[in-house]
Coordinates of C-alpha atoms and ligand atoms in Angstrom, one line a residue:
X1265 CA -17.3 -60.5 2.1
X1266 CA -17.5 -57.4 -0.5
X1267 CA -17.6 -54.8 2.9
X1268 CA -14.3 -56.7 4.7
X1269 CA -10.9 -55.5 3.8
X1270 CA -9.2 -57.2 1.3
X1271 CA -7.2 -60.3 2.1
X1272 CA -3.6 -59.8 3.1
X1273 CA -0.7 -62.6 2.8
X1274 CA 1.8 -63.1 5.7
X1275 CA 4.2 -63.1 2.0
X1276 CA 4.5 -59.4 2.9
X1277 CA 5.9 -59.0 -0.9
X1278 CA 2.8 -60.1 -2.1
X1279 CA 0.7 -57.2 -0.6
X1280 CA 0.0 -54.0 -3.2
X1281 CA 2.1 -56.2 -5.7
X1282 CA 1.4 -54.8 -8.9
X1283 CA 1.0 -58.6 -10.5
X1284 CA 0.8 -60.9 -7.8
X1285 CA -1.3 -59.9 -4.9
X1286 CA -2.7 -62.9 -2.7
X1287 CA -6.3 -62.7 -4.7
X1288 CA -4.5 -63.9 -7.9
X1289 CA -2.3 -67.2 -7.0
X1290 CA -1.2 -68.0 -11.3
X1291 CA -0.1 -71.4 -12.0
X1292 CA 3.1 -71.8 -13.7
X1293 CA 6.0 -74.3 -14.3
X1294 CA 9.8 -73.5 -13.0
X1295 CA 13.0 -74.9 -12.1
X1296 CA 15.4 -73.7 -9.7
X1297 CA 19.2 -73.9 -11.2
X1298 CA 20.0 -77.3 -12.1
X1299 CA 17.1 -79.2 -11.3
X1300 CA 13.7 -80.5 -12.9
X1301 CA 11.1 -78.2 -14.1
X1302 CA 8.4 -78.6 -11.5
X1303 CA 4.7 -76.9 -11.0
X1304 CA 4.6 -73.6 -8.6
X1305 CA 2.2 -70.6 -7.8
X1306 CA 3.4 -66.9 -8.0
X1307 CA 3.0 -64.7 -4.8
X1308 CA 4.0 -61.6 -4.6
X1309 CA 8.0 -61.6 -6.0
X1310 CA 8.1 -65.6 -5.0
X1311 CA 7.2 -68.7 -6.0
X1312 CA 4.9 -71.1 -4.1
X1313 CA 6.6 -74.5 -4.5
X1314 CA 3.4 -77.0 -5.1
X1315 CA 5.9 -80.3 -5.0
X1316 CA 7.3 -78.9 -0.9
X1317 CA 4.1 -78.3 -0.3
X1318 CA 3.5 -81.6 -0.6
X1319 CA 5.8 -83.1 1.0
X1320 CA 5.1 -81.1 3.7
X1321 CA 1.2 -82.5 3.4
X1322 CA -0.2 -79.0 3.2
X1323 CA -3.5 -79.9 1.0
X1324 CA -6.2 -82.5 1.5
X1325 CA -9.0 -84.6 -0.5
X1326 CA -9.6 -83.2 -3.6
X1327 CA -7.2 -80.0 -3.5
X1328 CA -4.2 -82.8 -3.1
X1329 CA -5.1 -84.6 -6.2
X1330 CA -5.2 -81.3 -7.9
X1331 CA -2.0 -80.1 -6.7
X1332 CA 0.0 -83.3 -7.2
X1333 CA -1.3 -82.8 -11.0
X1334 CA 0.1 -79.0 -10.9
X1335 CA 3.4 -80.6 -9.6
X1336 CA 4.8 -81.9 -12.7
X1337 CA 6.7 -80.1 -15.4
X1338 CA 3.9 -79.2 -17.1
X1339 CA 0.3 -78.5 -16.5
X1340 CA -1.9 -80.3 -18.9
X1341 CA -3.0 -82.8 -16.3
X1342 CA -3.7 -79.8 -14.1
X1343 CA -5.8 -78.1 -17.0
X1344 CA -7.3 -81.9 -17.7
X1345 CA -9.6 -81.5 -13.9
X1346 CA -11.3 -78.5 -15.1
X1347 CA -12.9 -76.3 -12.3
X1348 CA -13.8 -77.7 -9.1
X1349 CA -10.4 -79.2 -8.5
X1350 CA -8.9 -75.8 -9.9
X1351 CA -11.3 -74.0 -7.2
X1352 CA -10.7 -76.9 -4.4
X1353 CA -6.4 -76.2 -4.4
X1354 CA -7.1 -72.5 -4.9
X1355 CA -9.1 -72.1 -2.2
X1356 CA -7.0 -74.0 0.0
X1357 CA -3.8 -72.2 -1.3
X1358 CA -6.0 -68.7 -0.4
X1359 CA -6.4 -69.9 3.7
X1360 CA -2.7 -71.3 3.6
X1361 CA -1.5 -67.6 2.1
X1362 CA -3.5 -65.4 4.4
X1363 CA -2.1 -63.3 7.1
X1364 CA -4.2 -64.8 9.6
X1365 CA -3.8 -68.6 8.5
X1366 CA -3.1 -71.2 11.2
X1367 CA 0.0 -72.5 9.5
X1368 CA 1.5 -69.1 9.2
X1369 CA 4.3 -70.0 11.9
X1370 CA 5.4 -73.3 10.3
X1371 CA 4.7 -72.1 6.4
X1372 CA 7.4 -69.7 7.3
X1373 CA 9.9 -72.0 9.0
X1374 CA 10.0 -73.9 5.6
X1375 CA 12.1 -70.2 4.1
X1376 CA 12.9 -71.2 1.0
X1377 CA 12.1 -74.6 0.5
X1378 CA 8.5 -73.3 -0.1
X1379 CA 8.7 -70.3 -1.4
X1380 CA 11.5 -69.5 -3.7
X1381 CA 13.1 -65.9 -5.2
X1382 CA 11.5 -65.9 -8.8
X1383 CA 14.4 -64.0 -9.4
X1384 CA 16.4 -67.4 -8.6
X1385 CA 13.9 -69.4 -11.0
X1386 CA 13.9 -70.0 -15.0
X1387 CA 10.1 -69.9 -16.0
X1388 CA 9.4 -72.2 -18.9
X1389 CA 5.9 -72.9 -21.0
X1390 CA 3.4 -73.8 -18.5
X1391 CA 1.9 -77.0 -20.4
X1392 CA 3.0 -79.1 -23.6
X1393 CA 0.3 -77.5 -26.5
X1394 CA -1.2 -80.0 -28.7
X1395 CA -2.8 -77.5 -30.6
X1396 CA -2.3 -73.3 -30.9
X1397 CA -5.2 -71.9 -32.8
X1398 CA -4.9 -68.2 -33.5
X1399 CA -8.8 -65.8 -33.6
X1400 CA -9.0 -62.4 -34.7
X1401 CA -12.1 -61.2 -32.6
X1402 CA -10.7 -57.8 -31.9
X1403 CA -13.0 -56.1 -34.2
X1404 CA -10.5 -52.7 -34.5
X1405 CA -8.0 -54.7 -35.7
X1406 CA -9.7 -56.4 -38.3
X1407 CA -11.3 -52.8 -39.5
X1408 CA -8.1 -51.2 -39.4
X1409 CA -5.9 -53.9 -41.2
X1410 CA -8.8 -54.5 -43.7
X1411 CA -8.3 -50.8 -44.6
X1412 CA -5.2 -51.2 -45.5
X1413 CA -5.6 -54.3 -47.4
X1414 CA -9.4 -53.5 -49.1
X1415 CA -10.2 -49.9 -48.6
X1416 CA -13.4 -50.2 -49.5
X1417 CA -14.0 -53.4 -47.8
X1418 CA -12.4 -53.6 -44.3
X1419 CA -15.0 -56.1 -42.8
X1420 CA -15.5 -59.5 -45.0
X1421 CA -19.3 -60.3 -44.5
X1422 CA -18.1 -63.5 -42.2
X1423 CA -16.8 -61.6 -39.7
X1424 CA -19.9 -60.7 -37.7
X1425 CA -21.2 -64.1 -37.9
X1426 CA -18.1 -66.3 -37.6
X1427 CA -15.3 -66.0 -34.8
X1428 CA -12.4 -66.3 -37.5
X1429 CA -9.4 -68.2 -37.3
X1430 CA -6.3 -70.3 -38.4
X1431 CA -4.0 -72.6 -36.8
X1432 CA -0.9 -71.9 -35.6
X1433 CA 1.8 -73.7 -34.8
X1434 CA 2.6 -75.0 -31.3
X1435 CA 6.1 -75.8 -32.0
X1436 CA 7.7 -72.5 -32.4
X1437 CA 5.8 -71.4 -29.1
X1438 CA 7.7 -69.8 -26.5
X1439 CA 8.0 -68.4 -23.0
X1440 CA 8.8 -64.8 -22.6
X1441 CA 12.3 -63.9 -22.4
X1442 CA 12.9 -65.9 -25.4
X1443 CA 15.0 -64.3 -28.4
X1444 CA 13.1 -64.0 -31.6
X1445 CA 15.2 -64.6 -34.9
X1446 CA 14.4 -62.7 -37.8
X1447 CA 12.6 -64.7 -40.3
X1448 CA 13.9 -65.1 -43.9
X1449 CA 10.9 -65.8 -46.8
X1450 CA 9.4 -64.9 -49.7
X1451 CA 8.3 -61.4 -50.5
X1452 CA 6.9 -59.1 -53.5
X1453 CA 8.5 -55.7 -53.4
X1454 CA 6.3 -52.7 -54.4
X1455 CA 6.1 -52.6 -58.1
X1456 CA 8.2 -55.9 -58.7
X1457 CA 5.8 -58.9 -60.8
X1458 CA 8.3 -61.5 -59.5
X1459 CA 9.2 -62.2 -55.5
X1460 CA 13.0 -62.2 -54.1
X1461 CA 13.8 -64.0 -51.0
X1462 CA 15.5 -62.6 -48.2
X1463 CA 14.8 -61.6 -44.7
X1464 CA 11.7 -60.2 -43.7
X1465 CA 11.7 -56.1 -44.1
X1466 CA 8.1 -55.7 -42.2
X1467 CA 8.6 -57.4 -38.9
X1468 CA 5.7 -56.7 -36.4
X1469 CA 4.1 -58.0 -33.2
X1470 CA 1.0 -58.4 -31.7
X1471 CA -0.7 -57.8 -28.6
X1472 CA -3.5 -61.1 -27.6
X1473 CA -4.6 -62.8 -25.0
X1474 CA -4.0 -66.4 -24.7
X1475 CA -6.5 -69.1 -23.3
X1476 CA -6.0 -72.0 -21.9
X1477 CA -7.8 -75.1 -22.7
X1478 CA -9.1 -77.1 -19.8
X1479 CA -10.9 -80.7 -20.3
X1480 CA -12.1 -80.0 -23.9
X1481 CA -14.4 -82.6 -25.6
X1482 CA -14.2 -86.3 -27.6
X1483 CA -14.2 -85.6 -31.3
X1484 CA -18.1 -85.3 -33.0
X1485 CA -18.8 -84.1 -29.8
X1486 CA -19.5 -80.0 -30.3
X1487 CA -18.8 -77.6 -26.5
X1488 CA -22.3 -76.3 -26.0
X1489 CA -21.9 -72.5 -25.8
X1490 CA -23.5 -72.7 -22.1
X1491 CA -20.8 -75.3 -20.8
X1492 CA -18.0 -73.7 -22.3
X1493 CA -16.6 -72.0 -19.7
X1494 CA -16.1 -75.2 -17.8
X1495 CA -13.5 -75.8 -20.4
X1496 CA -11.4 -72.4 -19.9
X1497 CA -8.3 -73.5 -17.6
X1498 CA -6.8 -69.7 -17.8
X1499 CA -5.3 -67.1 -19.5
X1500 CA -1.6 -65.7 -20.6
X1501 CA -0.4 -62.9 -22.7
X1502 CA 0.7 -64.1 -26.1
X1503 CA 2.6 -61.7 -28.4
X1504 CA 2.2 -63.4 -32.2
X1505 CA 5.2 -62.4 -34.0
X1506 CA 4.1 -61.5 -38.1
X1507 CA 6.9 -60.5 -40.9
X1508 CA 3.8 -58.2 -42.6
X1509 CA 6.1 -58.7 -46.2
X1510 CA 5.8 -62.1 -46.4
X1511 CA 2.2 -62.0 -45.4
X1512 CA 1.2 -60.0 -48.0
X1513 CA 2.4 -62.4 -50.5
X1514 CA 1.1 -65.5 -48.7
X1515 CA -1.8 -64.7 -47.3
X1516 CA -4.4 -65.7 -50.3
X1517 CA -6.4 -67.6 -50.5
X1518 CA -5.6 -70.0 -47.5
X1519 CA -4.5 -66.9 -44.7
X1520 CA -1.1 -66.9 -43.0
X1521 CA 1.7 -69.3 -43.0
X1522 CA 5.3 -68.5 -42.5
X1523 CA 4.7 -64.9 -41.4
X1524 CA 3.5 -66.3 -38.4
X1525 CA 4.9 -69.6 -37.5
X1526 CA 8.2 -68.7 -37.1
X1527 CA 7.6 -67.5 -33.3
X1528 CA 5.2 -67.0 -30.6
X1529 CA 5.5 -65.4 -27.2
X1530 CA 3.4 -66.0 -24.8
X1531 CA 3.7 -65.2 -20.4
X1532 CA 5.0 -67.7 -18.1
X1533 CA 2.0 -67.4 -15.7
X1534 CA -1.4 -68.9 -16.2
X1535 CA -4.4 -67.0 -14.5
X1536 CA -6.5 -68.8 -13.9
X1537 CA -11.3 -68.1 -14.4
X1538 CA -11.4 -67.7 -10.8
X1539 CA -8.6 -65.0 -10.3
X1540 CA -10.9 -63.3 -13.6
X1541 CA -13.7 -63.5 -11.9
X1542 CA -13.8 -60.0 -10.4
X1543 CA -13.4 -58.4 -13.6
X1544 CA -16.0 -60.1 -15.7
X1545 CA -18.3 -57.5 -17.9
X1546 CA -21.1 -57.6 -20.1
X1547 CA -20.3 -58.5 -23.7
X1548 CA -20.6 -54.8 -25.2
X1549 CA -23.4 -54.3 -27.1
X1550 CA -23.2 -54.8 -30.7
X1551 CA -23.6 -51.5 -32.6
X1552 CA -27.0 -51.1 -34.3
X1553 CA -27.7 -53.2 -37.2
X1554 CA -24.9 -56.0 -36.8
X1555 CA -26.4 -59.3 -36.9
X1556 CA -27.5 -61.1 -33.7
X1557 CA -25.0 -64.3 -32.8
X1558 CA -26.6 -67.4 -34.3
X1559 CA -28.1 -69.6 -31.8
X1560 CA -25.0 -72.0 -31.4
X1561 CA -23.0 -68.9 -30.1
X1562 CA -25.6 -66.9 -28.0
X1563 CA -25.9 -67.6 -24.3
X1564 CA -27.9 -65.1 -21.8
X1565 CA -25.4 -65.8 -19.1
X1566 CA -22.2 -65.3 -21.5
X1567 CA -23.2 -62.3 -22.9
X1568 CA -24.2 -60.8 -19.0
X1569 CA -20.7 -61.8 -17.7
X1570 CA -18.6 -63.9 -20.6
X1571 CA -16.7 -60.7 -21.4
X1572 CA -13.4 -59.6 -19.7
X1573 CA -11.7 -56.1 -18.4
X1574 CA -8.3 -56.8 -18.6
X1575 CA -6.0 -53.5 -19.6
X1576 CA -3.2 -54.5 -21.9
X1577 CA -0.5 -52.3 -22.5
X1578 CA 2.7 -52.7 -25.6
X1579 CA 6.1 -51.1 -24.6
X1580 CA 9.4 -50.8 -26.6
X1581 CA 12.9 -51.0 -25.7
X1582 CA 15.5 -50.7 -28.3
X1583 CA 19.1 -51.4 -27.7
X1584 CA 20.0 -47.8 -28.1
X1585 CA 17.6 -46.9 -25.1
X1586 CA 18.4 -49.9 -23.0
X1587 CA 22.1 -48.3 -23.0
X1588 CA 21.6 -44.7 -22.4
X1589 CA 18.9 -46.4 -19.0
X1590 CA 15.9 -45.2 -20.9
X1591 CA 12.0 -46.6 -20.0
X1592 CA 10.3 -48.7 -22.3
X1593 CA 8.6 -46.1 -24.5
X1594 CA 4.3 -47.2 -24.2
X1595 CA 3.3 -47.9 -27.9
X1596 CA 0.1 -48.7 -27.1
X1597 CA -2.8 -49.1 -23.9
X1598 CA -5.9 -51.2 -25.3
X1599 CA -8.3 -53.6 -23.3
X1600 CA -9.9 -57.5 -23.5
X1601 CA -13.6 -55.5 -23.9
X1602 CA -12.4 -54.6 -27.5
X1603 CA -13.3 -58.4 -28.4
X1604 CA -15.9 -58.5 -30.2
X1605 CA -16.6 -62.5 -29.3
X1606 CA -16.4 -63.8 -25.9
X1607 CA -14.2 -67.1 -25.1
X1608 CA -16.7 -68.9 -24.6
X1609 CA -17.7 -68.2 -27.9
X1610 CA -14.5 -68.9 -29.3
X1611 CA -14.9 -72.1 -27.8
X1612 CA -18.4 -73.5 -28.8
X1613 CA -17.0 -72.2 -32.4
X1614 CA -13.9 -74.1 -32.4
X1615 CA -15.7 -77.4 -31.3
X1616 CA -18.6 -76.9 -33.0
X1617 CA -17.6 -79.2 -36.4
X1618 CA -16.7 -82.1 -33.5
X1619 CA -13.2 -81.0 -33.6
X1620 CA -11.2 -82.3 -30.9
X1621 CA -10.3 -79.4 -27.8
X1622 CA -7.4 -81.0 -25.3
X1623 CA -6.0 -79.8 -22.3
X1624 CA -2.9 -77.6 -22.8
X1625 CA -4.3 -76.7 -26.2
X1626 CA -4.0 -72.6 -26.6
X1627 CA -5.8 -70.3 -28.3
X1628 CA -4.5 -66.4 -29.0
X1629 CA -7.6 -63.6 -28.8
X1630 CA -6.1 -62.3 -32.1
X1631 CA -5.0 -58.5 -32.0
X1632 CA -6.8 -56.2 -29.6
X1633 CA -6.7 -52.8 -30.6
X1634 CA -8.7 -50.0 -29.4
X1635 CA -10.6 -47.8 -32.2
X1636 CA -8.2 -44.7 -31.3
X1637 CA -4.3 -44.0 -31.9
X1638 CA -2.7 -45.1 -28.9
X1639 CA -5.0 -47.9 -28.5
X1640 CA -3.6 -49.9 -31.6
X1641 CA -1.7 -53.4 -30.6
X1642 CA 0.5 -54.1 -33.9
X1643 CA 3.0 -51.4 -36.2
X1644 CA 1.3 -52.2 -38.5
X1645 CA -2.3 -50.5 -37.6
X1646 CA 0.1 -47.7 -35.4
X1647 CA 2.1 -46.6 -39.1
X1648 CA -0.7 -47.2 -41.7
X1649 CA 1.3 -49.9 -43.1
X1650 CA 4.8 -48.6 -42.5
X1651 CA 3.7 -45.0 -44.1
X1652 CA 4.3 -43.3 -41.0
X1653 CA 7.4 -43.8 -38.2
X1654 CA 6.7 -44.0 -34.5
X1655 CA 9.3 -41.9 -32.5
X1656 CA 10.8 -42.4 -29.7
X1657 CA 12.6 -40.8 -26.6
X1658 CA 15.9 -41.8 -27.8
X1659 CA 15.9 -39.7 -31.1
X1660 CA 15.2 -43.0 -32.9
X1661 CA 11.9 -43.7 -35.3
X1662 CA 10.4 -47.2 -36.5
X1663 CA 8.3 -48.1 -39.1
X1664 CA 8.7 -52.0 -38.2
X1665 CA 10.9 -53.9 -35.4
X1666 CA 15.0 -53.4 -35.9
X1667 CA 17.3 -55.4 -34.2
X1668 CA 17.9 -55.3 -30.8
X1669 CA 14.6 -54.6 -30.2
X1670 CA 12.7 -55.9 -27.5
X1671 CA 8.8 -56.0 -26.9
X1672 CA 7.0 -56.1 -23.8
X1673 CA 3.6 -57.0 -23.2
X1674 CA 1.9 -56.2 -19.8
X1675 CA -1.9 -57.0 -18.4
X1676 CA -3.7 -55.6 -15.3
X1677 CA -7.1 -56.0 -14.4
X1678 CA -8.6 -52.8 -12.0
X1679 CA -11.8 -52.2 -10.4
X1680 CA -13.5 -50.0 -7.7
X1681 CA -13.7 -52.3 -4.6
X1682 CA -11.1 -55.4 -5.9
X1683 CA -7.5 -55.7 -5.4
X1684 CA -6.0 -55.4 -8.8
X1685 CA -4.1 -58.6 -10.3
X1686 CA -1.3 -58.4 -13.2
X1687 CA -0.4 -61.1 -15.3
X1688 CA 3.4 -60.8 -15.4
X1689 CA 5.3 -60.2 -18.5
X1690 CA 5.4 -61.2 -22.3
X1691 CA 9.1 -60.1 -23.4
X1692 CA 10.6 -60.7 -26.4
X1693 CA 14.2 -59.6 -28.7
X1694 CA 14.4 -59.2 -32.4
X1695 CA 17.4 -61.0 -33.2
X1696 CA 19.1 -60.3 -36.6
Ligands
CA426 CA1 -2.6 -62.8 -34.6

């Protein structure tokens, strides 16, 4: 298999697309203009309608039960089978995709019944969340806004033994594309003993990785570290929106609140382990003298292969360079091996108390910077706390988000021998 050539789809798009190449088939849920949201599969500039292709009786045995529970207008139930079924539809979606498949004649004759313009299609969030828990296991992040907070002590004592987090809030999640308003709240200005209310000054985003929950556990009953991955449906980009004024003043003792539950941005596509599975990695090594994982979080296998190279990349487009046809200026190019705890980790950590993990529930990385400039994934980290502006190509500088100002979050996974798979888009505008 590794010395063939590459797979190629008779979906000619789909072939050197820079997100959606035949080898990475992401689940998602769309509608078509006036009609019900409904489950589909993105190939190449298209979508891969999972509801025509059963009608048309496309999939068999366990791959059917699979696909009629990606159908629906949401993909809980979908997440809810965990991985054999996952493997099982993708697999048969793979022989039914191919340039050489069988079907290829009649697959074709269906035009656009089965495979629609994504141009054509609204995306909306892939699955109703339960529960959005937010990590912070990018380890540059947490040194570098530590610094800023406690000079002399970026790196609570926790950190290298827990894989800390808060909960979010699921219901002010939302699909790229979707506006952002500015949030009003409660901040201290510098020097001031008493705090004014108005909007926020500092707004911010930053650059995660979302995970997808798949079957999860029954509460008092902890995700052992070496089953966890069973549990991992897929993964999105997730852009968590924080107003840095009013997190200042709320933060202690009890972490964030408003500042971040205002908004949260997250891809339309879902990419799924097995898409991953090329561009596994060792965990990197722990720099000397960190503590070793406790036994409830350290797994020989996980640490060979439960880390991820995934390049993620921030861009900004104001308004004022949208209308003179400016690019998105790059703010920042980091990577998923910045984590410094795997998912899997994340996971057995999360459920370890017997908390309850669901299908559909998402968690977000937390920040993942890079230890250099031009690595770092918030304005906050990239202007030292607003004392430095970022320039940009159209003359203007920024210190935090203006409005008008739109973010966009992009994901690619490359490697010597693989075709490389993209996970779409996170895009989001400041409003106000
Ligand atoms: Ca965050």
């Amino acid at each position: 298999m590794s010395t063939s050539q590459p797979a190629r789809s008779w979906v000619t798009c789909a072939n050197d697309h820079p997100d959606f190449a035949l080898q990475n088939l992401p689940f998602g849920v769309f509608s078509r203009q006036g009609l019900a949201k409904r489950g589909g599969v993105a190939i190449g500039d298209c979508i891969f309608d999972l509801q025509a292709a059963l009608d048309a009786s496309l999939f068999n045995g366990v791959a059917r039960l699979a696909a009629e529970a990606a159908c629906r207008g949401q993909l809980n139930d979908f997440f809810a089978l965990g991985p054999s079924s996952r493997q099982a539809l993708r697999s048969e979606l793979l022989h039914l995709l191919d340039e050489a498949s069988p079907q290829r004649e009649r697959l074709q004759a269906m035009g656009s019944t089965l495979l629609v313009a994504q141009s054509e299609c609204q995306m909306h969030l892939p699955a109703q969340v339960g529960d959005y828990t937010d990590f912070y296991v990018g380890i540059h992040h947490a040194m570098n806004v530590g610094k800023l907070f406690r000079p002399d002590n970026p790196l609570l004592p926790n950190y290298k033994y827990v894989p800390i987090a808060y909960h979010g809030r699921a219901s002010t999640l939302c699909v790229s594309g979707t506006a952002v308003k500015r949030p009003g709240g409660q901040t201290l200005a510098p020097g001031a003993e008493v705090p004014s209310f108005g909007p926020s000054k500092r707004l911010d985003y930053e650059l995660e990785v979302g995970v997808w929950m798949g079957p999860g556990n029954e509460a008092g009953e902890p995700i052992d570290i070496g089953q966890a991955h069973e549990h991992i449906a897929g993964f999105c980009l997730l852009n968590d929106w924080s107003a840095r004024d009013l997190q200042a003043w709320e933060y202690q003792p009890l972490g964030p609140f408003l500042s971040k539950s205002f908004a949260t941005s997250i891809s339309p596509w879902v990419v799924t382990a097995e898409a991953l599975a090329p561009f596994r990695s060792p965990q990197p090594k722990r720099p000397e003298g960190d503590p070793r994982p406790l036994d409830y979080l350290f797994d020989e296998r996980d640490q060979q292969q439960g880390a991820l190279d995934i390049e993620l990349e921030v861009l900004l487009l104001t308004a004022q360079m949208k209308d003179h046809g400016l690019a998105p200026q790059r703010l920042a190019l980091s990577n998923t091996l910045n984590m410094y705890w795997t998912v899997a980790q994340m996971v057995t950590h999360h459920s370890v108390n017997g908390c309850k993990l669901q299908p559909g529930d998402l968690f977000g990385t937390g920040t993942l910077s890079g230890p250099q400039a031009g690595q770092f994934g918030s304005l906050l980290e990239m202007t030292e706390g607003g004392k430095h502006a970022v320039e940009l190509p159209s003359g203007e500088t920024r210190k935090f988000l203006e409005a008008g100002d739109e973010v966009i979050l992009k994901a690619r996974c490359r490697r010597g021998g693989q075709v490389s798979i993209g996970f779409g888009e996170c895009r989001g505008v400041v409003v106000g």
